[in-house]
Coordinates of C-alpha atoms in Angstrom, one line a residue:
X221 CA 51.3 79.5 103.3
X222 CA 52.1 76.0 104.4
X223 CA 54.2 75.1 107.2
X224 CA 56.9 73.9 105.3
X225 CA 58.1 76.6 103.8
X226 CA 61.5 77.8 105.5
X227 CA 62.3 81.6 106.6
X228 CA 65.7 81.4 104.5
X229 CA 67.5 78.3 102.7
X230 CA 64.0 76.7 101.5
X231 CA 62.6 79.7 99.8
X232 CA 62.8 79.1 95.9
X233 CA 62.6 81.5 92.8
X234 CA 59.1 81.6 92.7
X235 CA 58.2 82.6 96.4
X236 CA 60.9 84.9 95.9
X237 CA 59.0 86.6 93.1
X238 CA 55.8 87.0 94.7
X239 CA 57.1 89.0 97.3
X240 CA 60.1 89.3 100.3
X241 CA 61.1 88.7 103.7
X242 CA 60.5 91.8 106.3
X243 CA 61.8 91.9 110.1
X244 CA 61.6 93.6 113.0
X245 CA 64.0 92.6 116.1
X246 CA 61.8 89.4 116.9
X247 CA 60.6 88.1 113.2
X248 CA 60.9 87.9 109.9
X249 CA 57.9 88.0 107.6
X250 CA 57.4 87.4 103.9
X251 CA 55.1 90.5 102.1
X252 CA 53.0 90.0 99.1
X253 CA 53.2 93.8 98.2
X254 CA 54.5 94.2 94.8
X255 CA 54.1 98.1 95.2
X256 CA 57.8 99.7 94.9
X257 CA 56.7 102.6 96.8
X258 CA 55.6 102.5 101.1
X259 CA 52.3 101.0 101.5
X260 CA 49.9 101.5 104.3
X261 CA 50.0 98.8 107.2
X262 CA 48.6 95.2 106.1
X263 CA 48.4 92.3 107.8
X264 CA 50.9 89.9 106.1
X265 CA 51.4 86.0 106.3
X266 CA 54.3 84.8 108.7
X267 CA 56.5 82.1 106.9
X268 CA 56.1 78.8 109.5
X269 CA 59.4 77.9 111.0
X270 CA 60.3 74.1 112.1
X271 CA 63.2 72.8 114.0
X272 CA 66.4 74.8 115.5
X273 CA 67.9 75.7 111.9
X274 CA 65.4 78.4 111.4
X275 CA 64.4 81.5 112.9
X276 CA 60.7 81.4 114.3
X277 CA 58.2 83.8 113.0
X278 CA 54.8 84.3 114.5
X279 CA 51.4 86.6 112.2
X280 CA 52.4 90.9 112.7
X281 CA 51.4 93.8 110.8
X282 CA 54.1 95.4 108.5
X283 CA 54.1 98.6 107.3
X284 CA 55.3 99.8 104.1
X285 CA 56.0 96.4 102.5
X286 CA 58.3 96.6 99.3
X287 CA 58.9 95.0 96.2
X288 CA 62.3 94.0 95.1
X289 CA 62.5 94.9 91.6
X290 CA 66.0 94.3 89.2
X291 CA 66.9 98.1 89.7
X292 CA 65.9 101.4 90.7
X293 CA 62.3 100.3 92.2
X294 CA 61.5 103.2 94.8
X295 CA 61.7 105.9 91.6
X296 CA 65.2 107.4 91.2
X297 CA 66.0 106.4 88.2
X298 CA 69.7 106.8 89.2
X299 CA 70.4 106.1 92.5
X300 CA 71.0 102.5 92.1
X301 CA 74.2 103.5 89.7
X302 CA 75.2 106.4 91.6
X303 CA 75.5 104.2 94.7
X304 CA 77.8 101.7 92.7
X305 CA 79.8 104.7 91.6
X306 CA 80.3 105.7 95.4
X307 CA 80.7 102.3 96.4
X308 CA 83.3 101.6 94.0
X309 CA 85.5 104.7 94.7
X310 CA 85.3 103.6 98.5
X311 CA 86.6 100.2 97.6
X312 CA 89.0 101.8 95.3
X313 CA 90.5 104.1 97.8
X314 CA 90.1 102.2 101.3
X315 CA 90.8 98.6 100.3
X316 CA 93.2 100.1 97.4
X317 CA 95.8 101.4 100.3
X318 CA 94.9 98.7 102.5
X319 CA 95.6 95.9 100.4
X320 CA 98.8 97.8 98.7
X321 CA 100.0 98.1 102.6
X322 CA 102.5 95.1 101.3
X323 CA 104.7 98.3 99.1
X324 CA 104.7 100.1 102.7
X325 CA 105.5 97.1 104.3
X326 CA 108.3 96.0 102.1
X327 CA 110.0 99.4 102.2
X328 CA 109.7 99.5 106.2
X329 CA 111.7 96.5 106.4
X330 CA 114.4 97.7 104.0
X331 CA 117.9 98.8 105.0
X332 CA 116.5 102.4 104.0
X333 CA 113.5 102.0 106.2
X334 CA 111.9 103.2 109.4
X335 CA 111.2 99.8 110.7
X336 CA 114.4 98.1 109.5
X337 CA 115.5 94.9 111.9
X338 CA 112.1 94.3 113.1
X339 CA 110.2 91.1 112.2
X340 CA 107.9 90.7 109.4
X341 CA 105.4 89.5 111.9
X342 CA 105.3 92.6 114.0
X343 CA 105.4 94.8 111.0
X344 CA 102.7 93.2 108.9
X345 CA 100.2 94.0 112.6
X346 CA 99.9 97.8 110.6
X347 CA 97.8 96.8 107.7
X348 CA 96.3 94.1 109.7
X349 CA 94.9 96.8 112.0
X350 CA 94.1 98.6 108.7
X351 CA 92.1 96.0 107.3
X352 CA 90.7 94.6 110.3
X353 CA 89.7 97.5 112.0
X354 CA 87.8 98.5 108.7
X355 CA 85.7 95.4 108.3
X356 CA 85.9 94.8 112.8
X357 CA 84.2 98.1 113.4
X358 CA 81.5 98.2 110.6
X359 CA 79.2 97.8 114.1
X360 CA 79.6 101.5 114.9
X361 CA 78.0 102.3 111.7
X362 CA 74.5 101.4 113.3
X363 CA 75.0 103.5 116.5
X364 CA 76.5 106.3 114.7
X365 CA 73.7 106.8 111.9
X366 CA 71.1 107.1 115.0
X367 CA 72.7 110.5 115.4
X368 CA 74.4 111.2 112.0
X369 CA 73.4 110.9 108.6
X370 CA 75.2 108.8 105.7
X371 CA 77.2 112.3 104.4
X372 CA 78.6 113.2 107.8
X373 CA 79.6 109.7 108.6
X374 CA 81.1 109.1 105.0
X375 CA 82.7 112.5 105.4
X376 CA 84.0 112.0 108.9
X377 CA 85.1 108.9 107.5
X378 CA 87.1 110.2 104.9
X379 CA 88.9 113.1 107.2
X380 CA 90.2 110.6 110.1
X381 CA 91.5 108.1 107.3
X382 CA 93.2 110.8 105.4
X383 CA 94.3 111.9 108.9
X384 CA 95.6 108.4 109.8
X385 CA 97.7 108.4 106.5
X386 CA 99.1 112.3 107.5
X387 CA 100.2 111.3 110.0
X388 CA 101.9 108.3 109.5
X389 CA 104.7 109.8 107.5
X390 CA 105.6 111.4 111.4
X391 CA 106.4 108.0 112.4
X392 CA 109.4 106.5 113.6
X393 CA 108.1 103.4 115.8
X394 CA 106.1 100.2 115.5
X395 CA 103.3 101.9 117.5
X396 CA 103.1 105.1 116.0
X397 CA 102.5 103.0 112.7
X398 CA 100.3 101.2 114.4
X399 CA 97.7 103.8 115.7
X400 CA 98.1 106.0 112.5
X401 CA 98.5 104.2 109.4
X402 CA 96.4 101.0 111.2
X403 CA 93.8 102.0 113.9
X404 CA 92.8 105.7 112.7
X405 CA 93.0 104.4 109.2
X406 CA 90.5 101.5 109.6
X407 CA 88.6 103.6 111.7
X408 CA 87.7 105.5 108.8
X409 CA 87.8 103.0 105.9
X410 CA 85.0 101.2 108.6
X411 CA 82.4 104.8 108.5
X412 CA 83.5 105.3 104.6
X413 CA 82.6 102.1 102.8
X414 CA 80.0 100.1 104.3
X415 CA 77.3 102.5 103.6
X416 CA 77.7 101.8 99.7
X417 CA 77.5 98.3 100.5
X418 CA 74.4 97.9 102.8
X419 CA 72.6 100.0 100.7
X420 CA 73.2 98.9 96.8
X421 CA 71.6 95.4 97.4
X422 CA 67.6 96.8 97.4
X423 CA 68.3 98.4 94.0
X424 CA 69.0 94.9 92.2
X425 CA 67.6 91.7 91.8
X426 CA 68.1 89.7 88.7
X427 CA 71.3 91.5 87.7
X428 CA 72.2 91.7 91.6
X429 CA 75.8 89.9 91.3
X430 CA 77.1 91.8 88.4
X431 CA 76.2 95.0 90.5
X432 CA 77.9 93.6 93.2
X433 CA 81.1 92.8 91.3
X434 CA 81.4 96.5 90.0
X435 CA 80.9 97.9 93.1
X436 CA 84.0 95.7 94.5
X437 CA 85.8 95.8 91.8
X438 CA 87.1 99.0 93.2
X439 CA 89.5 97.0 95.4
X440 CA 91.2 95.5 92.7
X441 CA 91.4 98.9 90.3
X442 CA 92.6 100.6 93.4
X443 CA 95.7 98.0 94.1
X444 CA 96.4 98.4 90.6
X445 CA 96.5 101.9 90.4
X446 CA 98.1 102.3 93.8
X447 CA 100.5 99.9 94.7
X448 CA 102.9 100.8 91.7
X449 CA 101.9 104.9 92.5
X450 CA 102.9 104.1 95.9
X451 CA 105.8 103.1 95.0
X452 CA 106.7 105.9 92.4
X453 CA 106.3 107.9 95.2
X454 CA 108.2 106.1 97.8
X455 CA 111.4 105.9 95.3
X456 CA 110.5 109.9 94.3
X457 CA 109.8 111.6 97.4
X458 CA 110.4 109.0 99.7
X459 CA 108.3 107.1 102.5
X460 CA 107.3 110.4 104.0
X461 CA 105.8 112.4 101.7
X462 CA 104.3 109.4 100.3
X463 CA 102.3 108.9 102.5
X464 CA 101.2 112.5 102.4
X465 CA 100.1 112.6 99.1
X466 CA 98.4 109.3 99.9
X467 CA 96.1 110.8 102.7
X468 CA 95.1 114.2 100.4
X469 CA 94.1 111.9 97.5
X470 CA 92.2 109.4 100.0
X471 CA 90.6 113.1 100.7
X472 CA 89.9 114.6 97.8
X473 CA 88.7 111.3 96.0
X474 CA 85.9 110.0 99.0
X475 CA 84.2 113.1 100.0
X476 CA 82.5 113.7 97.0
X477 CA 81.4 110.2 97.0
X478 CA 79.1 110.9 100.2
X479 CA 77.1 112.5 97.8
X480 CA 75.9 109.6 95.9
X481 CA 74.8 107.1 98.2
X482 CA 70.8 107.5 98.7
X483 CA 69.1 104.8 100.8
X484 CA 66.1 102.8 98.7
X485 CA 63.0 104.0 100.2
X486 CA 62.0 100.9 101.5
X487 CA 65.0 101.5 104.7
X488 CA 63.6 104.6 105.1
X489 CA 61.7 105.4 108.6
X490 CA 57.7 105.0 107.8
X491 CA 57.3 108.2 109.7
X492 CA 59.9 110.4 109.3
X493 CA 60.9 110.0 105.1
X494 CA 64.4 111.3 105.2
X495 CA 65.5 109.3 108.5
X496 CA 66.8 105.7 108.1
X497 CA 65.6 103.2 109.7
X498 CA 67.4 101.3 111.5
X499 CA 66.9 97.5 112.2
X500 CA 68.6 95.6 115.0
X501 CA 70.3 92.1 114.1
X502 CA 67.3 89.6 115.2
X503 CA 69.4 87.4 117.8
X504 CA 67.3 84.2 116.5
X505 CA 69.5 84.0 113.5
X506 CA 72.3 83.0 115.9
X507 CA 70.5 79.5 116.2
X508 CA 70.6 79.4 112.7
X509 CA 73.0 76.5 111.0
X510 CA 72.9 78.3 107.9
X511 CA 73.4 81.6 109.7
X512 CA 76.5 80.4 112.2
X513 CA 78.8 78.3 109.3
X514 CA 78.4 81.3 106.8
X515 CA 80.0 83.7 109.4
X516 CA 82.5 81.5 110.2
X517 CA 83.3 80.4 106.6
X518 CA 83.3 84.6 106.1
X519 CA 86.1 85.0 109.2
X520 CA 88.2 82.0 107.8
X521 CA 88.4 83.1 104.3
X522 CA 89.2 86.6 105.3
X523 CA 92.0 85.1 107.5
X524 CA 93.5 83.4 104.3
X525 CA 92.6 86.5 101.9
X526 CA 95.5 89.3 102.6
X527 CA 98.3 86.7 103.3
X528 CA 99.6 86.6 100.1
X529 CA 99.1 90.0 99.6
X530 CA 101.4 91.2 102.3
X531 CA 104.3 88.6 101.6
X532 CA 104.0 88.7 97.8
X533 CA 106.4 91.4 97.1
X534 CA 109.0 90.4 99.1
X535 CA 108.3 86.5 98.4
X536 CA 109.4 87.7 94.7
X537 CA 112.4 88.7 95.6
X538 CA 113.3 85.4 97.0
X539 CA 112.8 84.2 93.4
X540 CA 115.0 86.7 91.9
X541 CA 112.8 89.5 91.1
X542 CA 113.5 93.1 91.4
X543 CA 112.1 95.7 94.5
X544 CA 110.0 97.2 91.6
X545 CA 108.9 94.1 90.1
X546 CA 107.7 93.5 93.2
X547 CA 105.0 96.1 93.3
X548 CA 104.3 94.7 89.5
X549 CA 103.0 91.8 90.8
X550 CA 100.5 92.6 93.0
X551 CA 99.5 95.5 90.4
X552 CA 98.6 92.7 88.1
X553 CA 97.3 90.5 91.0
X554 CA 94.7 93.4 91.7
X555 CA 94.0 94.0 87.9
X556 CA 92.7 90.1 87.8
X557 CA 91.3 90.7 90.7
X558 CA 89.0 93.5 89.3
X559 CA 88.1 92.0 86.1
X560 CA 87.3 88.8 88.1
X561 CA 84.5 90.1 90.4
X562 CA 82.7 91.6 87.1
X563 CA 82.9 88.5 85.3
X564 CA 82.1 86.1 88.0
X565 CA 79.6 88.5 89.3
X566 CA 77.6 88.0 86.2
X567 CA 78.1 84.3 85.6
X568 CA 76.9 84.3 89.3
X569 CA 73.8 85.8 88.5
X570 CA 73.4 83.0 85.5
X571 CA 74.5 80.2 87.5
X572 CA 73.9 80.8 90.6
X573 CA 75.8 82.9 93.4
X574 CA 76.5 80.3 96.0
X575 CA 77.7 78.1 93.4
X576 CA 80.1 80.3 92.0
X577 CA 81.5 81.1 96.1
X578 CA 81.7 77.5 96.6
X579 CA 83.5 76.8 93.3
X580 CA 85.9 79.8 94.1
X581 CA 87.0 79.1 97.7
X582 CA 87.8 75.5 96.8
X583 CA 90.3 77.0 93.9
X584 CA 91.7 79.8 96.5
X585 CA 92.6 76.7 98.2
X586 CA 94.1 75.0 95.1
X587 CA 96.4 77.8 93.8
X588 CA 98.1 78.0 97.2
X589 CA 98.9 74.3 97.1
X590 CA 99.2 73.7 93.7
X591 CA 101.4 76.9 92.3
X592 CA 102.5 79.3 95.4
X593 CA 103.9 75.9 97.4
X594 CA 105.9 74.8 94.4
X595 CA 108.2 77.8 94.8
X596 CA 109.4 78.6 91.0
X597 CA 109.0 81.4 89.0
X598 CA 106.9 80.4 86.4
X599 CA 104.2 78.6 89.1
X600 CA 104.5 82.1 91.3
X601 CA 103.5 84.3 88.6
X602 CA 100.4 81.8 87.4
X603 CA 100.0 82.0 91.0
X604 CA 99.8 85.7 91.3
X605 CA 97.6 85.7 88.2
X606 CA 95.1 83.0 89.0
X607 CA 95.3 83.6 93.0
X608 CA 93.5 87.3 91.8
X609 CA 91.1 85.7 89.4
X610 CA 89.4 83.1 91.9
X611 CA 89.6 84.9 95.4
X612 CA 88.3 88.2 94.4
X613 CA 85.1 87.9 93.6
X614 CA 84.4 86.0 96.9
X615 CA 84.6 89.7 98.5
X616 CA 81.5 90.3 96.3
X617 CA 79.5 86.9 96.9
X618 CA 79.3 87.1 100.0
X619 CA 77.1 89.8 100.9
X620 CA 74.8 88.9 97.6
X621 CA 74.9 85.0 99.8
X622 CA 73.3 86.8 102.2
X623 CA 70.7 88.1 100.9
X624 CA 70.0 84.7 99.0
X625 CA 69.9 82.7 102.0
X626 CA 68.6 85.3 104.8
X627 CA 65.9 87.4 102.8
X628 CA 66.7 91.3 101.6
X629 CA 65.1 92.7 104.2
X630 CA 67.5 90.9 107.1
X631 CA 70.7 91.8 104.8
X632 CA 70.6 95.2 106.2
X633 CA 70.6 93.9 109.9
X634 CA 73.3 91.1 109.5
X635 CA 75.7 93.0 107.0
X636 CA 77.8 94.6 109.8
X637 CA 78.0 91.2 111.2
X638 CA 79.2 89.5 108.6
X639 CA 82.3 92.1 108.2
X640 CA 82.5 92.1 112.0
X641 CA 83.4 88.5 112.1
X642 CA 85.4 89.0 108.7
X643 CA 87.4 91.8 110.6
X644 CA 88.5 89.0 113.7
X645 CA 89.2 86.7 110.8
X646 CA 91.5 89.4 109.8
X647 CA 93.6 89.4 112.8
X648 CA 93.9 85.4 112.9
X649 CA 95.6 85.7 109.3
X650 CA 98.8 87.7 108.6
X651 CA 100.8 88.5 112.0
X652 CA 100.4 84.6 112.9
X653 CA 101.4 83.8 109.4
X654 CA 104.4 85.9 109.6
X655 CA 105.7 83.9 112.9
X656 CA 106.0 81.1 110.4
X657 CA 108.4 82.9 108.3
X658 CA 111.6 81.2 108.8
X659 CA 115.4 82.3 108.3
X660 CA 114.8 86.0 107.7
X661 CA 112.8 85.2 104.7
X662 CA 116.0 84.8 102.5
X663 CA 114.8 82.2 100.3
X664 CA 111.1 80.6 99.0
X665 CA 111.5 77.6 101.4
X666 CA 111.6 80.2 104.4
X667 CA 108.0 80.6 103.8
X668 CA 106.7 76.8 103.4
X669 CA 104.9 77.0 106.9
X670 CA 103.3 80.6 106.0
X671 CA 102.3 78.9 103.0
X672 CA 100.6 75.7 104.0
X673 CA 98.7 77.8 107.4
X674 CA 97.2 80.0 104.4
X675 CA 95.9 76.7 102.2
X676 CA 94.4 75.3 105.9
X677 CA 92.5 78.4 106.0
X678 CA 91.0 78.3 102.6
X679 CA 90.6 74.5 103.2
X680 CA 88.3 75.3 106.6
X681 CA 86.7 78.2 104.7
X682 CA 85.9 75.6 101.6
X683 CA 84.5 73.2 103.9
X684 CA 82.1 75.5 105.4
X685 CA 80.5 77.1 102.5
X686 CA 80.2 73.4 100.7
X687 CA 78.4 72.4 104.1
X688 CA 76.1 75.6 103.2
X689 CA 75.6 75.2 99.7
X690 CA 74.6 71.3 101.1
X691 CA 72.1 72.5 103.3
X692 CA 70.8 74.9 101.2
X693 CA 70.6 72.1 98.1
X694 CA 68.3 69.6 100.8
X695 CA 66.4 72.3 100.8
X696 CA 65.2 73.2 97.6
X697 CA 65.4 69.5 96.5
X698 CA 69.1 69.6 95.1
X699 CA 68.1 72.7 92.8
X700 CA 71.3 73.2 90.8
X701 CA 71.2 77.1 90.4
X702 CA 71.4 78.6 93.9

């Protein structure tokens, strides 16, 4: 191999083909084992490294090198499938109450509500520490499977989320909410469904994104189906018991999906067959450009991401639509949502994945500008309906970004990183967006400030992921598809 090949950004379709990238907590190595099953130790080429934007790499021996076929290489013919049915049904269920927390939210702050009279800002912190917590905490994963396998965590998972939910509906205070319905909630949702996620990638290759997109695509089913259930059962049973029957369904519907997710052999301990293995985040990659702007491109867009989730119910109403219109509206803001991840996950996977993040962030940042800041009805519902079409599928390029630029075996390593700094974006998004709310929220200019801090966001997120996809074009000679 010659010296200027690069460990990540330079490596091009055909080096890709002939083999993939392998770590341990110092390097990363390319194999030219096309064998989809362990292979004995070999002696493997290291990929030479150059100046501070890459990770060095020195000569090692690496055992059980493995291919990276488009699906099901290690011999299940299944697994691959059954991991995006589980993933799915995790997105479905934890991101589908998480990112429906705006029907809690806008019942709290009713006159009939628990949290009536506080502010918005304080309120929203709930299924902030919902959200964040989820994609903040995906770190314990790593410590937890040492001891634990992917059933018990997924199933531990499950029980304190459904727990959180329970007991919630016992709540009469900001901080009972807070700990409940927020901290023991992402808790869970964090041991639930990242498993899914880490471990779908080694099953695809060429059809990688459209896998992708169906496994999130459960985030945007589940706000369909649950934002207007939640409210049906809000206006039915009331807040309570809502939440009640929330936590048994979050039950009942993730447990069985611990059943489905089976690690591809190749993250399987050499010596013990049924024991992951796990791989510790090489601490090069923090001197990695590449490496550094993605993560923070990941934090800002996450930042940006729920905003107009929480407010959009009760930014509705502003406009002159109904309580129950306003759960309409982000059920149909979800549904785009799904649909979008599938269809950009496949023209992804034709076009190129980083082209299709790049091109989506820079129209997140457009619809805010262009159709939520204009404050009419007909601009906020092409809002709601285009907002869900180009910022959902980002959820699902960036993980399959990762592997493009960082090699499949480092995605395994760096995944929990990515959501960790995706869960501290989190927190910088809707409770200080909410301080900008002006007036008591009583009409749309009331949330002008709110509105233009979410369109900076998008704009910082746009710029670093263009900065990316710049570095990543010098390399490869201004290659188009990437």
């Amino acid at each position: 191999m010659t010296g200027s090949n690069e460990c990540f950004g330079g490596v091009d379709e055909q080096s890709r083909s002939r083999g993939q990238f392998n770590m341990d907590s110092n390097s990363i190595y390319r194999s030219d084992s096309m064998s989809s099953h362990r292979a004995p130790p070999q002696t493997v080429e290291a990929v030479t490294c150059g100046n501070d934007d890459r990770v060095e790499c020195r000569e090692a021996t690496v055992e059980g090198a493995t291919a990276e076929h488009d699906t099901n290489s290690d011999g299940h013919p299944y697994r691959g499938y059954m991991i995006i049915l589980a993933g799915f049904a995790a997105n479905f269920v934890v991101f589908g109450f998480a990112f429906t927390y705006g029907v809690f939210q806008d019942f709290y702050l009713s006159a009939d509500g628990p949290l009536h009279g506080k502010s918005p800002s304080s309120v929203s912190i709930i299924g902030t520490l919902a959200t964040g917590l989820t994609y903040l905490l995906t770190f314990m994963n790593n410590a937890v499977l040492r001891y634990l396998s992917i059933r018990q965590v997924m199933i531990a998972g499950s029980l304190l989320m459904s727990m959180g939910l329970v007991c919630a509906s016992f709540a009469s205070e900001i901080w009972h909410f807070a700990l409940t319905q927020g901290v023991m909630f992402g808790i869970g949702g964090a041991m639930t469904y990242l498993p899914p996620v880490i471990h779908a990638p080694p099953y695809f290759k060429t059809h990688r994104g459209t896998a992708m997109g169906l496994l999130f695509s459960g985030t945007g089913i589940g706000g369909l189906v649950l934002a207007p259930l939640t409210r049906f059962l809000i206006t039915r049973i009331g807040w309570n018991w809502a939440l009640r029957v929330c936590g048994m369904i979050s039950f009942i519907f993730l447990v069985p999906t611990s059943l489905l997710v089976h690690p591809h052999q190749s993250t399987l301990s050499v010596h013990e067959s049924d024991k992951l293995r796990i791989i510790p985040l090489n601490s090069k990659l923090f001197t990695n450009r590449k490496f550094i702007i993605h993560m923070a491109g990941a934090a800002f867009q996450s930042a940006g991401y729920l905003i107009p989730g929480y407010y959009m119910s009760s930014f509705g109403q502003t406009l002159g639509f109904s309580y129950n219109e306003g759960s309409v509206l982000i059920g149909i803001n979800n549904a785009v949502n799904a649909a979008s991840k599938i269809v950009v996950g496949y023209s992804s996977d034709k076009f190129g994945r980083f082209n299709m993040l790049v091109l989506c962030c820079v129209l997140s940042s457009l619809t805010v500008l262009g159709l939520w800041l204009t404050s009419t009805r007909g601009t906020f519902i092409s809002f709601v309906v285009l907002y869900g079409a180009v910022s959902g599928p980002i959820i699902s390029l960036l993980p399959t970004c990762l592997v493009e630029l960082f090699g499949l075996q480092n995605y395994q390593s760096s995944t929990w990183f990515l959501y960790f700094c995706r869960g501290a974006g989190t927190f910088l998004g809707s409770p200080i967006a909410g301080l900008f709310i002006r007036n008591g929220a009583l009409v749309p200019r009331d949330y002008r400030n709110t509105i233009l801090y979410n369109a900076a966001l998008f704009l910082a997120n746009s710029s670093c992921f263009i900065f990316v996809r710049t570095l990543v074009a010098l390399d490869n000679n201004w290659k188009l598809k990437q």
